PDB file of C-alpha atoms in Angstrom:
ATOM      1  CA  GLU A   1    -262.409 -47.132  54.625  1.00 84.00           C
ATOM      2  CA  ASP A   2    -259.775 -44.453  54.136  1.00 89.00           C
ATOM      3  CA  TRP A   3    -256.954 -46.639  55.415  1.00 88.00           C
ATOM      4  CA  VAL A   4    -257.752 -49.304  52.797  1.00 90.00           C
ATOM      5  CA  ILE A   5    -257.572 -46.748  50.000  1.00 92.00           C
ATOM      6  CA  PHE A   6    -254.253 -45.457  51.367  1.00 91.00           C
ATOM      7  CA  GLU A   7    -252.804 -48.979  51.594  1.00 93.00           C
ATOM      8  CA  GLN A   8    -253.966 -49.838  48.066  1.00 93.00           C
ATOM      9  CA  SER A   9    -252.274 -46.725  46.736  1.00 92.00           C
ATOM     10  CA  SER A  10    -249.115 -47.505  48.666  1.00 94.00           C
ATOM     11  CA  LEU A  11    -248.991 -51.071  47.351  1.00 95.00           C
ATOM     12  CA  ARG A  12    -249.562 -49.826  43.801  1.00 95.00           C
ATOM     13  CA  GLN A  13    -246.601 -47.436  44.114  1.00 96.00           C
ATOM     14  CA  ASP A  14    -244.426 -50.212  45.573  1.00 97.00           C
ATOM     15  CA  ARG A  15    -245.300 -52.432  42.594  1.00 97.00           C
ATOM     16  CA  ARG A  16    -244.478 -49.602  40.148  1.00 97.00           C
ATOM     17  CA  ARG A  17    -241.115 -49.056  41.847  1.00 97.00           C
ATOM     18  CA  ALA A  18    -240.378 -52.791  41.777  1.00 98.00           C
ATOM     19  CA  PHE A  19    -241.209 -53.097  38.074  1.00 98.00           C
ATOM     20  CA  THR A  20    -239.049 -50.061  37.327  1.00 98.00           C
ATOM     21  CA  ALA A  21    -236.126 -51.514  39.287  1.00 98.00           C
ATOM     22  CA  ILE A  22    -236.506 -54.872  37.524  1.00 98.00           C
ATOM     23  CA  SER A  23    -236.512 -53.093  34.171  1.00 98.00           C
ATOM     24  CA  ARG A  24    -233.395 -51.053  34.995  1.00 98.00           C
ATOM     25  CA  LEU A  25    -231.513 -54.119  36.308  1.00 98.00           C
ATOM     26  CA  SER A  26    -232.587 -56.220  33.329  1.00 98.00           C
ATOM     27  CA  LEU A  27    -231.255 -53.605  30.923  1.00 97.00           C
ATOM     28  CA  ALA A  28    -227.972 -53.513  32.836  1.00 97.00           C
ATOM     29  CA  ARG A  29    -227.718 -57.301  32.547  1.00 98.00           C
ATOM     30  CA  GLY A  30    -228.563 -57.297  28.854  1.00 96.00           C
ATOM     31  CA  THR A  31    -231.963 -58.959  29.121  1.00 97.00           C
ATOM     32  CA  SER A  32    -233.907 -56.481  27.053  1.00 97.00           C
ATOM     33  CA  GLU A  33    -237.080 -58.543  26.771  1.00 97.00           C
ATOM     34  CA  ALA A  34    -237.446 -58.747  30.558  1.00 98.00           C
ATOM     35  CA  ALA A  35    -236.650 -55.027  30.790  1.00 98.00           C
ATOM     36  CA  GLY A  36    -239.378 -54.188  28.287  1.00 98.00           C
ATOM     37  CA  ALA A  37    -241.943 -56.400  30.004  1.00 98.00           C
ATOM     38  CA  ALA A  38    -241.205 -54.870  33.409  1.00 98.00           C
ATOM     39  CA  ALA A  39    -241.373 -51.319  31.987  1.00 98.00           C
ATOM     40  CA  GLU A  40    -244.728 -52.119  30.376  1.00 98.00           C
ATOM     41  CA  ALA A  41    -246.007 -53.491  33.697  1.00 98.00           C
ATOM     42  CA  ALA A  42    -244.971 -50.262  35.413  1.00 98.00           C
ATOM     43  CA  LEU A  43    -246.774 -48.257  32.720  1.00 97.00           C
ATOM     44  CA  GLU A  44    -249.945 -50.269  33.236  1.00 97.00           C
ATOM     45  CA  LEU A  45    -249.908 -49.055  36.822  1.00 96.00           C
ATOM     46  CA  GLU A  46    -248.978 -45.473  35.958  1.00 96.00           C
ATOM     47  CA  PRO A  47    -249.200 -44.663  32.215  1.00 95.00           C
ATOM     48  CA  LEU A  48    -247.495 -41.281  32.537  1.00 96.00           C
ATOM     49  CA  TYR A  49    -244.453 -42.495  34.493  1.00 96.00           C
ATOM     50  CA  GLU A  50    -241.592 -41.037  32.510  1.00 95.00           C
ATOM     51  CA  LYS A  51    -238.852 -43.310  33.859  1.00 96.00           C
ATOM     52  CA  ALA A  52    -240.772 -46.389  32.730  1.00 97.00           C
ATOM     53  CA  VAL A  53    -241.288 -44.882  29.265  1.00 97.00           C
ATOM     54  CA  GLY A  54    -237.554 -44.264  28.992  1.00 95.00           C
ATOM     55  CA  LEU A  55    -236.783 -47.825  30.050  1.00 97.00           C
ATOM     56  CA  LEU A  56    -239.268 -49.223  27.551  1.00 97.00           C
ATOM     57  CA  ILE A  57    -237.763 -47.137  24.740  1.00 95.00           C
ATOM     58  CA  ALA A  58    -234.257 -48.297  25.686  1.00 94.00           C
ATOM     59  CA  ALA A  59    -235.363 -51.947  25.850  1.00 96.00           C
ATOM     60  CA  GLU A  60    -237.053 -51.802  22.450  1.00 95.00           C
ATOM     61  CA  MET A  61    -234.024 -50.161  20.846  1.00 91.00           C
ATOM     62  CA  ARG A  62    -231.672 -52.765  22.333  1.00 93.00           C
ATOM     63  CA  GLN A  63    -233.884 -55.458  20.834  1.00 94.00           C
ATOM     64  CA  GLY A  64    -233.472 -53.762  17.450  1.00 90.00           C
ATOM     65  CA  ASN A  65    -237.077 -52.633  17.347  1.00 91.00           C
ATOM     66  CA  PRO A  66    -237.136 -48.884  16.640  1.00 89.00           C
ATOM     67  CA  ALA A  67    -240.759 -48.973  15.463  1.00 89.00           C
ATOM     68  CA  ALA A  68    -241.867 -50.286  18.867  1.00 93.00           C
ATOM     69  CA  ALA A  69    -239.717 -47.669  20.618  1.00 92.00           C
ATOM     70  CA  LEU A  70    -241.292 -44.916  18.542  1.00 91.00           C
ATOM     71  CA  SER A  71    -244.746 -46.362  19.176  1.00 93.00           C
ATOM     72  CA  ALA A  72    -244.130 -46.372  22.948  1.00 95.00           C
ATOM     73  CA  TYR A  73    -243.023 -42.747  22.753  1.00 93.00           C
ATOM     74  CA  GLU A  74    -246.065 -41.749  20.676  1.00 92.00           C
ATOM     75  CA  ARG A  75    -248.492 -43.475  23.079  1.00 95.00           C
ATOM     76  CA  TYR A  76    -246.859 -41.643  25.978  1.00 96.00           C
ATOM     77  CA  ARG A  77    -246.813 -38.316  24.128  1.00 94.00           C
ATOM     78  CA  GLY A  78    -250.473 -38.595  23.154  1.00 95.00           C
ATOM     79  CA  LYS A  79    -251.652 -39.590  26.636  1.00 96.00           C
ATOM     80  CA  LEU A  80    -249.546 -36.900  28.321  1.00 96.00           C
ATOM     81  CA  GLU A  81    -250.929 -34.236  26.006  1.00 96.00           C
ATOM     82  CA  GLU A  82    -254.507 -35.509  26.306  1.00 96.00           C
ATOM     83  CA  ASP A  83    -254.526 -35.927  30.085  1.00 96.00           C
ATOM     84  CA  MET A  84    -252.335 -33.030  31.164  1.00 94.00           C
ATOM     85  CA  GLY A  85    -251.837 -30.733  28.181  1.00 95.00           C
ATOM     86  CA  LEU A  86    -248.077 -31.303  28.391  1.00 95.00           C
ATOM     87  CA  LEU A  87    -245.378 -32.472  26.020  1.00 93.00           C
ATOM     88  CA  PRO A  88    -242.706 -35.059  26.873  1.00 92.00           C
ATOM     89  CA  SER A  89    -239.590 -33.781  28.580  1.00 92.00           C
ATOM     90  CA  ASP A  90    -236.434 -33.082  26.640  1.00 91.00           C
ATOM     91  CA  SER A  91    -234.781 -36.099  28.279  1.00 90.00           C
ATOM     92  CA  VAL A  92    -237.364 -38.528  26.851  1.00 90.00           C
ATOM     93  CA  LYS A  93    -237.261 -36.865  23.428  1.00 89.00           C
ATOM     94  CA  SER A  94    -233.456 -36.926  23.353  1.00 89.00           C
ATOM     95  CA  LEU A  95    -233.380 -40.575  24.491  1.00 85.00           C
ATOM     96  CA  LEU A  96    -235.497 -41.595  21.514  1.00 84.00           C
ATOM     97  CA  ALA A  97    -233.699 -39.279  19.091  1.00 87.00           C
ATOM     98  CA  GLY A  98    -230.287 -40.484  20.238  1.00 82.00           C
ATOM     99  CA  ALA A  99    -231.262 -44.127  19.919  1.00 79.00           C
ATOM    100  CA  LEU A 100    -232.708 -43.610  16.443  1.00 79.00           C
ATOM    101  CA  ASP A 101    -229.612 -41.648  15.373  1.00 84.00           C
ATOM    102  CA  ARG A 102    -227.290 -44.418  16.580  1.00 79.00           C
ATOM    103  CA  GLN A 103    -229.305 -46.994  14.689  1.00 77.00           C
ATOM    104  CA  ALA A 104    -229.268 -44.904  11.507  1.00 79.00           C
ATOM    105  CA  ARG A 105    -225.472 -44.477  11.738  1.00 81.00           C
ATOM    106  CA  ALA A 106    -225.010 -48.212  12.264  1.00 76.00           C
ATOM    107  CA  ARG A 107    -227.215 -48.947   9.258  1.00 76.00           C
ATOM    108  CA  GLU A 108    -225.239 -46.498   7.097  1.00 77.00           C
ATOM    109  CA  GLU A 109    -221.955 -48.117   8.146  1.00 78.00           C
ATOM    110  CA  ARG A 110    -223.228 -51.499   6.922  1.00 74.00           C
ATOM    111  CA  LEU A 111    -224.312 -50.196   3.494  1.00 62.00           C
ATOM    112  CA  PRO A 112    -221.983 -50.325   0.499  1.00 58.00           C
ATOM    113  CA  ALA A 113    -220.746 -46.944  -0.682  1.00 54.00           C
ATOM    114  CA  SER A 114    -222.734 -47.237  -3.908  1.00 53.00           C
ATOM    115  CA  PHE A 115    -226.053 -47.959  -2.184  1.00 50.00           C
ATOM    116  CA  SER A 116    -228.988 -46.352  -3.996  1.00 51.00           C
ATOM    117  CA  TRP A 117    -231.402 -44.606  -1.645  1.00 49.00           C
ATOM    118  CA  LEU A 118    -234.100 -44.617  -4.285  1.00 49.00           C
ATOM    119  CA  THR A 119    -234.283 -48.342  -4.885  1.00 51.00           C
ATOM    120  CA  GLY A 120    -232.876 -49.665  -1.623  1.00 52.00           C
ATOM    121  CA  GLU A 121    -230.412 -51.783  -3.614  1.00 54.00           C
ATOM    122  CA  PRO A 122    -226.713 -51.420  -4.352  1.00 50.00           C
ATOM    123  CA  ALA A 123    -226.169 -49.439  -7.511  1.00 47.00           C
ATOM    124  CA  LEU A 124    -224.832 -51.415 -10.442  1.00 49.00           C
ATOM    125  CA  HIS A 125    -221.992 -49.927 -12.403  1.00 49.00           C
ATOM    126  CA  HIS A 126    -221.870 -50.851 -16.063  1.00 48.00           C
ATOM    127  CA  SER A 127    -218.652 -50.485 -18.018  1.00 46.00           C
TER     128      SER A 127
END
């Protein structure tokens, strides 16, 4: 029946909206794991939902997991290109780039001034 299909679609959208709201509120409250789980649940319902991708990226970065954030972005980028022939919006790209830049700056601030980029160890100065 047509009405059943319509109701199923409506319920699916309501669930996606609820998961997105839970993710956004969880991020605001500092519960990044719950935010990531809710964003992933929203993406299971609608894999190309950009807001959920952004929330997942933000949650992964807040958990200190840039590799997972980059992986989420790459999955989204690949599926968007494959399914629709499109690239991610500038807002999603800048969200990931900004988060990775902030993490890189924080890492640099923690390194000693004589840190060797080749070995990954502090340089030793011999007198």
